[in-house]
């Protein structure tokens, strides 16, 4: 098949911006589920993503690759790794929003691109530019400022960064398309999700099927989980790497604004120092990325 041209397209921009806007508004949806355990919400995100992702594959007639993946032990093992990482990421994210740590979630996703660059250098031997080294150093210093102020590391932010960074790293090696890969991951996660929900039902701790609004919100978890991921996957194919690199700051910025102005989380002195350091690091990283792309 011919490779897509390395240029931006209006369709790709529309897909990517739509995906990041949906992720940016997601905290408002997750906040409505804050009275439920994070594990229960994640289980419903998994289960109700299956029909959404499955319907898309049927419409696009791309079920053959999925069937091949399900019969390959190697692909199943790789899928199990990415499935475990994305479930951890979802769990930390849902917990962060529910417990008043949305600013930590924003911080984690701000740091993520810098962590991915560092991961490439450590695991793949990719060479870091001086600007990238400065950006990573600033991000590390910002985390140190927050840790010294709170007397502990911002574990939610670090957990989100690590889980998403390694997820993206291993996802690149998964030998199936992004839509098929997502379907594979949620299928792998479905048995433990169903088992956990069955346990909740037996012990009387399940929220599904009780209050109408709770049931509706849990049913909607599949749409708010699968649609942004699928939209993003299609947009990424039609945009340059540098454009994706800049657009990815939309979601954490919206999470940051929601945390401060909607959820009323405290933006104390340490965060007033740390977040501008992160923003400066991202500016340095983005300028460096743009220059690399232009030279290429």
PDB file of C-alpha atoms in Angstrom:
ATOM      1  CA  UNK A   1       0.000   0.000   0.000  1.00  0.00           C
ATOM      2  CA  UNK A   2       1.285   3.536  -0.726  1.00  0.00           C
ATOM      3  CA  UNK A   3       2.585   5.432   2.278  1.00  0.00           C
ATOM      4  CA  UNK A   4       0.692   8.621   3.247  1.00  0.00           C
ATOM      5  CA  UNK A   5       2.427  11.882   2.421  1.00  0.00           C
ATOM      6  CA  UNK A   6       4.187  13.635   5.292  1.00  0.00           C
ATOM      7  CA  UNK A   7       1.984  16.717   5.262  1.00  0.00           C
ATOM      8  CA  UNK A   8      -0.944  18.172   7.139  1.00  0.00           C
ATOM      9  CA  UNK A   9      -4.449  17.722   5.769  1.00  0.00           C
ATOM     10  CA  UNK A  10      -7.688  19.474   6.805  1.00  0.00           C
ATOM     11  CA  UNK A  11      -9.249  16.089   7.605  1.00  0.00           C
ATOM     12  CA  UNK A  12      -6.324  15.105   9.820  1.00  0.00           C
ATOM     13  CA  UNK A  13      -6.433  18.427  11.656  1.00  0.00           C
ATOM     14  CA  UNK A  14     -10.181  18.082  12.230  1.00  0.00           C
ATOM     15  CA  UNK A  15      -9.779  14.527  13.551  1.00  0.00           C
ATOM     16  CA  UNK A  16      -6.874  15.356  15.876  1.00  0.00           C
ATOM     17  CA  UNK A  17      -8.332  18.578  17.289  1.00  0.00           C
ATOM     18  CA  UNK A  18     -11.667  16.828  17.855  1.00  0.00           C
ATOM     19  CA  UNK A  19      -9.934  14.002  19.737  1.00  0.00           C
ATOM     20  CA  UNK A  20      -7.952  16.354  21.971  1.00  0.00           C
ATOM     21  CA  UNK A  21     -11.043  18.461  22.697  1.00  0.00           C
ATOM     22  CA  UNK A  22     -12.951  15.328  23.693  1.00  0.00           C
ATOM     23  CA  UNK A  23     -10.086  14.325  26.007  1.00  0.00           C
ATOM     24  CA  UNK A  24     -10.060  17.873  27.372  1.00  0.00           C
ATOM     25  CA  UNK A  25     -13.740  17.689  28.335  1.00  0.00           C
ATOM     26  CA  UNK A  26     -13.440  14.129  29.700  1.00  0.00           C
ATOM     27  CA  UNK A  27     -12.717  15.285  33.302  1.00  0.00           C
ATOM     28  CA  UNK A  28     -16.219  16.780  33.470  1.00  0.00           C
ATOM     29  CA  UNK A  29     -17.679  13.362  32.612  1.00  0.00           C
ATOM     30  CA  UNK A  30     -15.382  11.519  35.008  1.00  0.00           C
ATOM     31  CA  UNK A  31     -16.235  13.953  37.807  1.00  0.00           C
ATOM     32  CA  UNK A  32     -19.869  12.887  37.500  1.00  0.00           C
ATOM     33  CA  UNK A  33     -18.671   9.351  38.313  1.00  0.00           C
ATOM     34  CA  UNK A  34     -16.554  10.451  41.285  1.00  0.00           C
ATOM     35  CA  UNK A  35     -18.807   8.694  43.814  1.00  0.00           C
ATOM     36  CA  UNK A  36     -17.948   5.304  42.277  1.00  0.00           C
ATOM     37  CA  UNK A  37     -14.713   3.302  42.781  1.00  0.00           C
ATOM     38  CA  UNK A  38     -12.162   3.955  40.039  1.00  0.00           C
ATOM     39  CA  UNK A  39     -11.844   0.231  39.325  1.00  0.00           C
ATOM     40  CA  UNK A  40     -15.594  -0.033  38.646  1.00  0.00           C
ATOM     41  CA  UNK A  41     -15.473   2.899  36.229  1.00  0.00           C
ATOM     42  CA  UNK A  42     -12.470   1.405  34.416  1.00  0.00           C
ATOM     43  CA  UNK A  43     -14.243  -1.957  34.118  1.00  0.00           C
ATOM     44  CA  UNK A  44     -17.193  -0.263  32.433  1.00  0.00           C
ATOM     45  CA  UNK A  45     -14.865   1.732  30.177  1.00  0.00           C
ATOM     46  CA  UNK A  46     -13.464  -1.599  28.999  1.00  0.00           C
ATOM     47  CA  UNK A  47     -16.738  -3.472  28.548  1.00  0.00           C
ATOM     48  CA  UNK A  48     -18.714  -0.759  26.761  1.00  0.00           C
ATOM     49  CA  UNK A  49     -15.775   0.057  24.472  1.00  0.00           C
ATOM     50  CA  UNK A  50     -16.067  -3.415  22.924  1.00  0.00           C
ATOM     51  CA  UNK A  51     -19.317  -2.815  20.973  1.00  0.00           C
ATOM     52  CA  UNK A  52     -18.163   0.659  19.858  1.00  0.00           C
ATOM     53  CA  UNK A  53     -14.773  -0.540  18.586  1.00  0.00           C
ATOM     54  CA  UNK A  54     -16.285  -3.740  17.180  1.00  0.00           C
ATOM     55  CA  UNK A  55     -18.929  -1.854  15.196  1.00  0.00           C
ATOM     56  CA  UNK A  56     -16.231   0.355  13.666  1.00  0.00           C
ATOM     57  CA  UNK A  57     -14.151  -2.635  12.551  1.00  0.00           C
ATOM     58  CA  UNK A  58     -17.204  -4.252  10.990  1.00  0.00           C
ATOM     59  CA  UNK A  59     -18.114  -1.041   9.143  1.00  0.00           C
ATOM     60  CA  UNK A  60     -14.523  -0.631   7.897  1.00  0.00           C
ATOM     61  CA  UNK A  61     -14.275  -4.371   7.110  1.00  0.00           C
ATOM     62  CA  UNK A  62     -11.068  -4.753   9.089  1.00  0.00           C
ATOM     63  CA  UNK A  63     -11.944  -7.753  11.213  1.00  0.00           C
ATOM     64  CA  UNK A  64      -9.519 -10.086   9.403  1.00  0.00           C
ATOM     65  CA  UNK A  65      -6.448  -8.549  11.065  1.00  0.00           C
ATOM     66  CA  UNK A  66      -8.126  -8.850  14.456  1.00  0.00           C
ATOM     67  CA  UNK A  67      -8.890 -12.524  13.914  1.00  0.00           C
ATOM     68  CA  UNK A  68      -5.264 -13.126  12.925  1.00  0.00           C
ATOM     69  CA  UNK A  69      -4.059 -11.291  16.051  1.00  0.00           C
ATOM     70  CA  UNK A  70      -6.313 -13.376  18.310  1.00  0.00           C
ATOM     71  CA  UNK A  71      -4.712 -16.584  16.998  1.00  0.00           C
ATOM     72  CA  UNK A  72      -1.113 -15.383  17.410  1.00  0.00           C
ATOM     73  CA  UNK A  73       0.427 -16.055  20.863  1.00  0.00           C
ATOM     74  CA  UNK A  74       3.106 -13.409  20.247  1.00  0.00           C
ATOM     75  CA  UNK A  75       0.596 -10.699  19.351  1.00  0.00           C
ATOM     76  CA  UNK A  76      -1.635 -11.703  22.264  1.00  0.00           C
ATOM     77  CA  UNK A  77       1.291 -11.352  24.690  1.00  0.00           C
ATOM     78  CA  UNK A  78       2.198  -7.941  23.281  1.00  0.00           C
ATOM     79  CA  UNK A  79      -1.463  -6.926  23.448  1.00  0.00           C
ATOM     80  CA  UNK A  80      -1.634  -8.055  27.070  1.00  0.00           C
ATOM     81  CA  UNK A  81       1.262  -5.713  27.921  1.00  0.00           C
ATOM     82  CA  UNK A  82      -0.347  -2.672  26.270  1.00  0.00           C
ATOM     83  CA  UNK A  83      -3.751  -3.612  27.724  1.00  0.00           C
ATOM     84  CA  UNK A  84      -2.291  -3.748  31.238  1.00  0.00           C
ATOM     85  CA  UNK A  85      -0.596  -0.373  30.790  1.00  0.00           C
ATOM     86  CA  UNK A  86      -3.679   1.387  29.429  1.00  0.00           C
ATOM     87  CA  UNK A  87      -5.852  -0.026  32.224  1.00  0.00           C
ATOM     88  CA  UNK A  88      -3.390   1.300  34.825  1.00  0.00           C
ATOM     89  CA  UNK A  89      -3.408   4.677  33.066  1.00  0.00           C
ATOM     90  CA  UNK A  90      -7.218   4.799  33.044  1.00  0.00           C
ATOM     91  CA  UNK A  91      -7.357   3.806  36.702  1.00  0.00           C
ATOM     92  CA  UNK A  92      -4.956   6.529  37.840  1.00  0.00           C
ATOM     93  CA  UNK A  93      -6.723   9.098  35.682  1.00  0.00           C
ATOM     94  CA  UNK A  94     -10.212   8.266  36.993  1.00  0.00           C
ATOM     95  CA  UNK A  95      -8.909   8.271  40.585  1.00  0.00           C
ATOM     96  CA  UNK A  96      -7.146  11.617  40.062  1.00  0.00           C
ATOM     97  CA  UNK A  97     -10.274  13.355  38.816  1.00  0.00           C
ATOM     98  CA  UNK A  98     -12.496  11.809  41.490  1.00  0.00           C
ATOM     99  CA  UNK A  99     -10.230  12.682  44.431  1.00  0.00           C
ATOM    100  CA  UNK A 100      -9.345  16.275  43.576  1.00  0.00           C
ATOM    101  CA  UNK A 101      -6.023  15.633  41.838  1.00  0.00           C
ATOM    102  CA  UNK A 102      -6.940  16.840  38.346  1.00  0.00           C
ATOM    103  CA  UNK A 103      -3.951  19.215  38.391  1.00  0.00           C
ATOM    104  CA  UNK A 104      -1.706  16.192  38.858  1.00  0.00           C
ATOM    105  CA  UNK A 105      -3.397  14.592  35.840  1.00  0.00           C
ATOM    106  CA  UNK A 106      -2.693  17.705  33.780  1.00  0.00           C
ATOM    107  CA  UNK A 107       0.915  17.694  34.965  1.00  0.00           C
ATOM    108  CA  UNK A 108       1.328  14.042  34.007  1.00  0.00           C
ATOM    109  CA  UNK A 109       0.114  14.591  30.453  1.00  0.00           C
ATOM    110  CA  UNK A 110       2.194  17.765  30.100  1.00  0.00           C
ATOM    111  CA  UNK A 111       5.339  15.842  31.061  1.00  0.00           C
ATOM    112  CA  UNK A 112       4.526  12.834  28.874  1.00  0.00           C
ATOM    113  CA  UNK A 113       6.053  14.041  25.564  1.00  0.00           C
ATOM    114  CA  UNK A 114       9.300  14.859  27.352  1.00  0.00           C
ATOM    115  CA  UNK A 115       9.301  11.441  29.016  1.00  0.00           C
ATOM    116  CA  UNK A 116       8.742   9.800  25.619  1.00  0.00           C
ATOM    117  CA  UNK A 117      11.797  11.597  24.233  1.00  0.00           C
ATOM    118  CA  UNK A 118      13.862  10.423  27.210  1.00  0.00           C
ATOM    119  CA  UNK A 119      12.504   6.896  26.785  1.00  0.00           C
ATOM    120  CA  UNK A 120      13.658   6.881  23.166  1.00  0.00           C
ATOM    121  CA  UNK A 121      17.116   7.946  24.260  1.00  0.00           C
ATOM    122  CA  UNK A 122      17.413   5.340  27.025  1.00  0.00           C
ATOM    123  CA  UNK A 123      15.826   2.337  25.304  1.00  0.00           C
ATOM    124  CA  UNK A 124      16.457   3.032  21.635  1.00  0.00           C
ATOM    125  CA  UNK A 125      19.706   4.974  21.787  1.00  0.00           C
ATOM    126  CA  UNK A 126      18.174   8.041  20.136  1.00  0.00           C
ATOM    127  CA  UNK A 127      20.322  11.131  20.416  1.00  0.00           C
ATOM    128  CA  UNK A 128      18.938  14.061  22.417  1.00  0.00           C
ATOM    129  CA  UNK A 129      19.510  17.604  21.228  1.00  0.00           C
ATOM    130  CA  UNK A 130      20.763  20.218  23.734  1.00  0.00           C
ATOM    131  CA  UNK A 131      17.300  21.841  23.689  1.00  0.00           C
ATOM    132  CA  UNK A 132      15.639  18.534  24.528  1.00  0.00           C
ATOM    133  CA  UNK A 133      18.075  17.979  27.403  1.00  0.00           C
ATOM    134  CA  UNK A 134      17.231  21.429  28.773  1.00  0.00           C
ATOM    135  CA  UNK A 135      13.497  20.739  28.459  1.00  0.00           C
ATOM    136  CA  UNK A 136      13.776  17.389  30.268  1.00  0.00           C
ATOM    137  CA  UNK A 137      15.896  19.005  32.977  1.00  0.00           C
ATOM    138  CA  UNK A 138      13.312  21.755  33.525  1.00  0.00           C
ATOM    139  CA  UNK A 139      10.511  19.185  33.792  1.00  0.00           C
ATOM    140  CA  UNK A 140      12.496  17.156  36.325  1.00  0.00           C
ATOM    141  CA  UNK A 141      13.191  20.315  38.329  1.00  0.00           C
ATOM    142  CA  UNK A 142       9.485  21.194  38.310  1.00  0.00           C
ATOM    143  CA  UNK A 143       8.621  17.757  39.729  1.00  0.00           C
ATOM    144  CA  UNK A 144      11.297  18.281  42.398  1.00  0.00           C
ATOM    145  CA  UNK A 145       9.736  21.629  43.375  1.00  0.00           C
ATOM    146  CA  UNK A 146       6.351  19.953  43.837  1.00  0.00           C
ATOM    147  CA  UNK A 147       7.883  17.055  45.766  1.00  0.00           C
ATOM    148  CA  UNK A 148       9.760  19.349  48.164  1.00  0.00           C
ATOM    149  CA  UNK A 149       6.655  21.437  48.786  1.00  0.00           C
ATOM    150  CA  UNK A 150       4.339  18.472  49.426  1.00  0.00           C
ATOM    151  CA  UNK A 151       6.902  16.281  51.148  1.00  0.00           C
ATOM    152  CA  UNK A 152       6.246  13.533  48.603  1.00  0.00           C
ATOM    153  CA  UNK A 153       6.408  12.923  44.889  1.00  0.00           C
ATOM    154  CA  UNK A 154       3.323  13.746  42.773  1.00  0.00           C
ATOM    155  CA  UNK A 155       2.626  10.040  42.313  1.00  0.00           C
ATOM    156  CA  UNK A 156      -0.518  10.462  40.228  1.00  0.00           C
ATOM    157  CA  UNK A 157       1.318  12.627  37.692  1.00  0.00           C
ATOM    158  CA  UNK A 158       4.292  10.269  37.599  1.00  0.00           C
ATOM    159  CA  UNK A 159       2.025   7.229  37.278  1.00  0.00           C
ATOM    160  CA  UNK A 160       0.147   8.757  34.341  1.00  0.00           C
ATOM    161  CA  UNK A 161       3.404   9.731  32.645  1.00  0.00           C
ATOM    162  CA  UNK A 162       4.991   6.294  33.065  1.00  0.00           C
ATOM    163  CA  UNK A 163       1.915   4.276  32.105  1.00  0.00           C
ATOM    164  CA  UNK A 164       1.066   6.323  28.998  1.00  0.00           C
ATOM    165  CA  UNK A 165       4.711   6.695  27.955  1.00  0.00           C
ATOM    166  CA  UNK A 166       5.371   2.947  28.071  1.00  0.00           C
ATOM    167  CA  UNK A 167       1.974   2.252  26.519  1.00  0.00           C
ATOM    168  CA  UNK A 168       2.833   4.434  23.517  1.00  0.00           C
ATOM    169  CA  UNK A 169       6.299   2.856  23.338  1.00  0.00           C
ATOM    170  CA  UNK A 170       5.036  -0.743  23.234  1.00  0.00           C
ATOM    171  CA  UNK A 171       2.024   0.156  21.114  1.00  0.00           C
ATOM    172  CA  UNK A 172       4.364   1.053  18.255  1.00  0.00           C
ATOM    173  CA  UNK A 173       5.559  -2.561  18.158  1.00  0.00           C
ATOM    174  CA  UNK A 174       2.056  -4.066  18.122  1.00  0.00           C
ATOM    175  CA  UNK A 175       1.787  -5.494  14.575  1.00  0.00           C
ATOM    176  CA  UNK A 176      -1.854  -4.493  13.977  1.00  0.00           C
ATOM    177  CA  UNK A 177      -3.574  -1.255  13.044  1.00  0.00           C
ATOM    178  CA  UNK A 178      -4.552   1.220  15.789  1.00  0.00           C
ATOM    179  CA  UNK A 179      -8.275   0.417  15.613  1.00  0.00           C
ATOM    180  CA  UNK A 180      -7.657  -3.348  15.656  1.00  0.00           C
ATOM    181  CA  UNK A 181      -5.088  -2.888  18.419  1.00  0.00           C
ATOM    182  CA  UNK A 182      -7.550  -1.017  20.620  1.00  0.00           C
ATOM    183  CA  UNK A 183     -10.168  -3.711  20.062  1.00  0.00           C
ATOM    184  CA  UNK A 184      -7.605  -6.387  20.943  1.00  0.00           C
ATOM    185  CA  UNK A 185      -6.732  -4.590  24.184  1.00  0.00           C
ATOM    186  CA  UNK A 186     -10.318  -4.214  25.391  1.00  0.00           C
ATOM    187  CA  UNK A 187     -11.073  -7.847  24.476  1.00  0.00           C
ATOM    188  CA  UNK A 188      -8.106  -8.969  26.597  1.00  0.00           C
ATOM    189  CA  UNK A 189      -9.327  -6.790  29.477  1.00  0.00           C
ATOM    190  CA  UNK A 190     -12.967  -7.891  29.209  1.00  0.00           C
ATOM    191  CA  UNK A 191     -12.745 -11.193  31.214  1.00  0.00           C
ATOM    192  CA  UNK A 192     -11.174  -9.587  34.335  1.00  0.00           C
ATOM    193  CA  UNK A 193     -13.528  -6.605  33.979  1.00  0.00           C
ATOM    194  CA  UNK A 194     -16.576  -8.883  33.858  1.00  0.00           C
ATOM    195  CA  UNK A 195     -15.265 -10.918  36.796  1.00  0.00           C
ATOM    196  CA  UNK A 196     -14.797  -7.772  38.893  1.00  0.00           C
ATOM    197  CA  UNK A 197     -18.273  -6.464  38.033  1.00  0.00           C
ATOM    198  CA  UNK A 198     -19.764  -9.858  38.872  1.00  0.00           C
ATOM    199  CA  UNK A 199     -18.034  -9.669  42.273  1.00  0.00           C
ATOM    200  CA  UNK A 200     -19.482  -6.194  42.861  1.00  0.00           C
ATOM    201  CA  UNK A 201     -22.946  -7.395  41.894  1.00  0.00           C
ATOM    202  CA  UNK A 202     -22.790 -10.383  44.264  1.00  0.00           C
ATOM    203  CA  UNK A 203     -21.494  -8.283  47.155  1.00  0.00           C
ATOM    204  CA  UNK A 204     -24.005  -5.472  46.532  1.00  0.00           C
ATOM    205  CA  UNK A 205     -21.408  -2.879  45.589  1.00  0.00           C
ATOM    206  CA  UNK A 206     -22.352  -2.398  41.918  1.00  0.00           C
ATOM    207  CA  UNK A 207     -23.758   0.931  40.743  1.00  0.00           C
ATOM    208  CA  UNK A 208     -24.897  -0.366  37.349  1.00  0.00           C
ATOM    209  CA  UNK A 209     -28.611  -1.182  37.162  1.00  0.00           C
ATOM    210  CA  UNK A 210     -29.523   0.824  40.244  1.00  0.00           C
ATOM    211  CA  UNK A 211     -29.832   4.579  39.880  1.00  0.00           C
ATOM    212  CA  UNK A 212     -30.812   5.537  36.319  1.00  0.00           C
ATOM    213  CA  UNK A 213     -28.235   8.346  35.983  1.00  0.00           C
ATOM    214  CA  UNK A 214     -25.424   6.099  37.249  1.00  0.00           C
ATOM    215  CA  UNK A 215     -26.380   3.382  34.768  1.00  0.00           C
ATOM    216  CA  UNK A 216     -26.557   5.866  31.877  1.00  0.00           C
ATOM    217  CA  UNK A 217     -23.172   7.364  32.764  1.00  0.00           C
ATOM    218  CA  UNK A 218     -21.557   3.918  32.974  1.00  0.00           C
ATOM    219  CA  UNK A 219     -23.061   2.909  29.629  1.00  0.00           C
ATOM    220  CA  UNK A 220     -21.629   6.082  28.114  1.00  0.00           C
ATOM    221  CA  UNK A 221     -18.112   5.155  29.275  1.00  0.00           C
ATOM    222  CA  UNK A 222     -17.623   3.121  26.103  1.00  0.00           C
ATOM    223  CA  UNK A 223     -18.343   6.086  23.849  1.00  0.00           C
ATOM    224  CA  UNK A 224     -16.189   8.593  25.784  1.00  0.00           C
ATOM    225  CA  UNK A 225     -13.342   6.052  25.869  1.00  0.00           C
ATOM    226  CA  UNK A 226     -13.357   4.582  22.364  1.00  0.00           C
ATOM    227  CA  UNK A 227     -14.421   7.525  20.198  1.00  0.00           C
ATOM    228  CA  UNK A 228     -11.534   9.910  21.120  1.00  0.00           C
ATOM    229  CA  UNK A 229      -8.932   7.137  20.737  1.00  0.00           C
ATOM    230  CA  UNK A 230     -10.281   6.059  17.352  1.00  0.00           C
ATOM    231  CA  UNK A 231     -10.632   9.669  16.178  1.00  0.00           C
ATOM    232  CA  UNK A 232      -7.063  10.416  17.214  1.00  0.00           C
ATOM    233  CA  UNK A 233      -5.719   7.294  15.485  1.00  0.00           C
ATOM    234  CA  UNK A 234      -7.259   8.393  12.195  1.00  0.00           C
ATOM    235  CA  UNK A 235      -6.073  11.976  12.569  1.00  0.00           C
ATOM    236  CA  UNK A 236      -2.491  11.003  13.363  1.00  0.00           C
ATOM    237  CA  UNK A 237      -2.178   9.302   9.970  1.00  0.00           C
ATOM    238  CA  UNK A 238      -3.012  12.553   8.165  1.00  0.00           C
ATOM    239  CA  UNK A 239      -0.763  14.975  10.056  1.00  0.00           C
ATOM    240  CA  UNK A 240       2.956  15.614  10.413  1.00  0.00           C
ATOM    241  CA  UNK A 241       4.677  14.564  13.627  1.00  0.00           C
ATOM    242  CA  UNK A 242       5.416  18.189  14.503  1.00  0.00           C
ATOM    243  CA  UNK A 243       1.745  19.125  14.223  1.00  0.00           C
ATOM    244  CA  UNK A 244       0.691  16.252  16.484  1.00  0.00           C
ATOM    245  CA  UNK A 245       3.449  17.319  18.881  1.00  0.00           C
ATOM    246  CA  UNK A 246       1.946  20.789  19.245  1.00  0.00           C
ATOM    247  CA  UNK A 247      -1.712  19.729  19.324  1.00  0.00           C
ATOM    248  CA  UNK A 248      -1.150  17.251  22.167  1.00  0.00           C
ATOM    249  CA  UNK A 249      -1.005  20.135  24.660  1.00  0.00           C
ATOM    250  CA  UNK A 250      -4.700  20.942  24.091  1.00  0.00           C
ATOM    251  CA  UNK A 251      -5.995  18.207  26.412  1.00  0.00           C
ATOM    252  CA  UNK A 252      -3.769  18.845  29.474  1.00  0.00           C
ATOM    253  CA  UNK A 253      -4.391  22.583  29.138  1.00  0.00           C
ATOM    254  CA  UNK A 254      -8.146  21.976  29.249  1.00  0.00           C
ATOM    255  CA  UNK A 255      -7.699  19.604  32.202  1.00  0.00           C
ATOM    256  CA  UNK A 256      -5.637  22.297  33.947  1.00  0.00           C
ATOM    257  CA  UNK A 257      -8.328  24.948  33.348  1.00  0.00           C
ATOM    258  CA  UNK A 258     -11.092  22.611  34.540  1.00  0.00           C
ATOM    259  CA  UNK A 259      -9.120  21.736  37.686  1.00  0.00           C
ATOM    260  CA  UNK A 260      -8.591  25.375  38.660  1.00  0.00           C
ATOM    261  CA  UNK A 261     -11.759  27.111  37.458  1.00  0.00           C
ATOM    262  CA  UNK A 262     -14.401  24.346  37.580  1.00  0.00           C
ATOM    263  CA  UNK A 263     -13.251  21.940  40.305  1.00  0.00           C
ATOM    264  CA  UNK A 264     -11.657  24.659  42.438  1.00  0.00           C
ATOM    265  CA  UNK A 265      -8.397  22.829  43.125  1.00  0.00           C
ATOM    266  CA  UNK A 266      -5.775  24.874  44.951  1.00  0.00           C
ATOM    267  CA  UNK A 267      -3.097  26.409  42.744  1.00  0.00           C
ATOM    268  CA  UNK A 268      -0.537  27.141  45.441  1.00  0.00           C
ATOM    269  CA  UNK A 269       2.914  28.698  45.357  1.00  0.00           C
ATOM    270  CA  UNK A 270       4.734  25.491  44.397  1.00  0.00           C
ATOM    271  CA  UNK A 271       2.433  24.928  41.439  1.00  0.00           C
ATOM    272  CA  UNK A 272       2.792  28.582  40.436  1.00  0.00           C
ATOM    273  CA  UNK A 273       6.522  27.850  40.120  1.00  0.00           C
ATOM    274  CA  UNK A 274       6.351  24.316  38.704  1.00  0.00           C
ATOM    275  CA  UNK A 275       3.726  24.713  35.983  1.00  0.00           C
ATOM    276  CA  UNK A 276       5.428  27.698  34.268  1.00  0.00           C
ATOM    277  CA  UNK A 277       8.646  25.651  34.302  1.00  0.00           C
ATOM    278  CA  UNK A 278       6.780  22.812  32.552  1.00  0.00           C
ATOM    279  CA  UNK A 279       5.274  25.237  30.029  1.00  0.00           C
ATOM    280  CA  UNK A 280       8.712  26.704  29.299  1.00  0.00           C
ATOM    281  CA  UNK A 281      10.110  23.187  28.877  1.00  0.00           C
ATOM    282  CA  UNK A 282       7.354  22.384  26.381  1.00  0.00           C
ATOM    283  CA  UNK A 283       8.013  25.564  24.418  1.00  0.00           C
ATOM    284  CA  UNK A 284      11.712  24.659  24.181  1.00  0.00           C
ATOM    285  CA  UNK A 285      10.842  21.085  23.188  1.00  0.00           C
ATOM    286  CA  UNK A 286       8.306  22.202  20.575  1.00  0.00           C
ATOM    287  CA  UNK A 287      10.660  24.704  18.955  1.00  0.00           C
ATOM    288  CA  UNK A 288      13.354  22.020  18.822  1.00  0.00           C
ATOM    289  CA  UNK A 289      10.895  19.557  17.268  1.00  0.00           C
ATOM    290  CA  UNK A 290       9.798  22.065  14.621  1.00  0.00           C
ATOM    291  CA  UNK A 291      13.402  22.809  13.682  1.00  0.00           C
ATOM    292  CA  UNK A 292      14.196  19.105  13.355  1.00  0.00           C
ATOM    293  CA  UNK A 293      11.194  18.570  11.108  1.00  0.00           C
ATOM    294  CA  UNK A 294      12.157  21.519   8.886  1.00  0.00           C
ATOM    295  CA  UNK A 295      15.710  20.221   8.479  1.00  0.00           C
ATOM    296  CA  UNK A 296      14.343  16.772   7.642  1.00  0.00           C
TER     297      UNK A 296
END
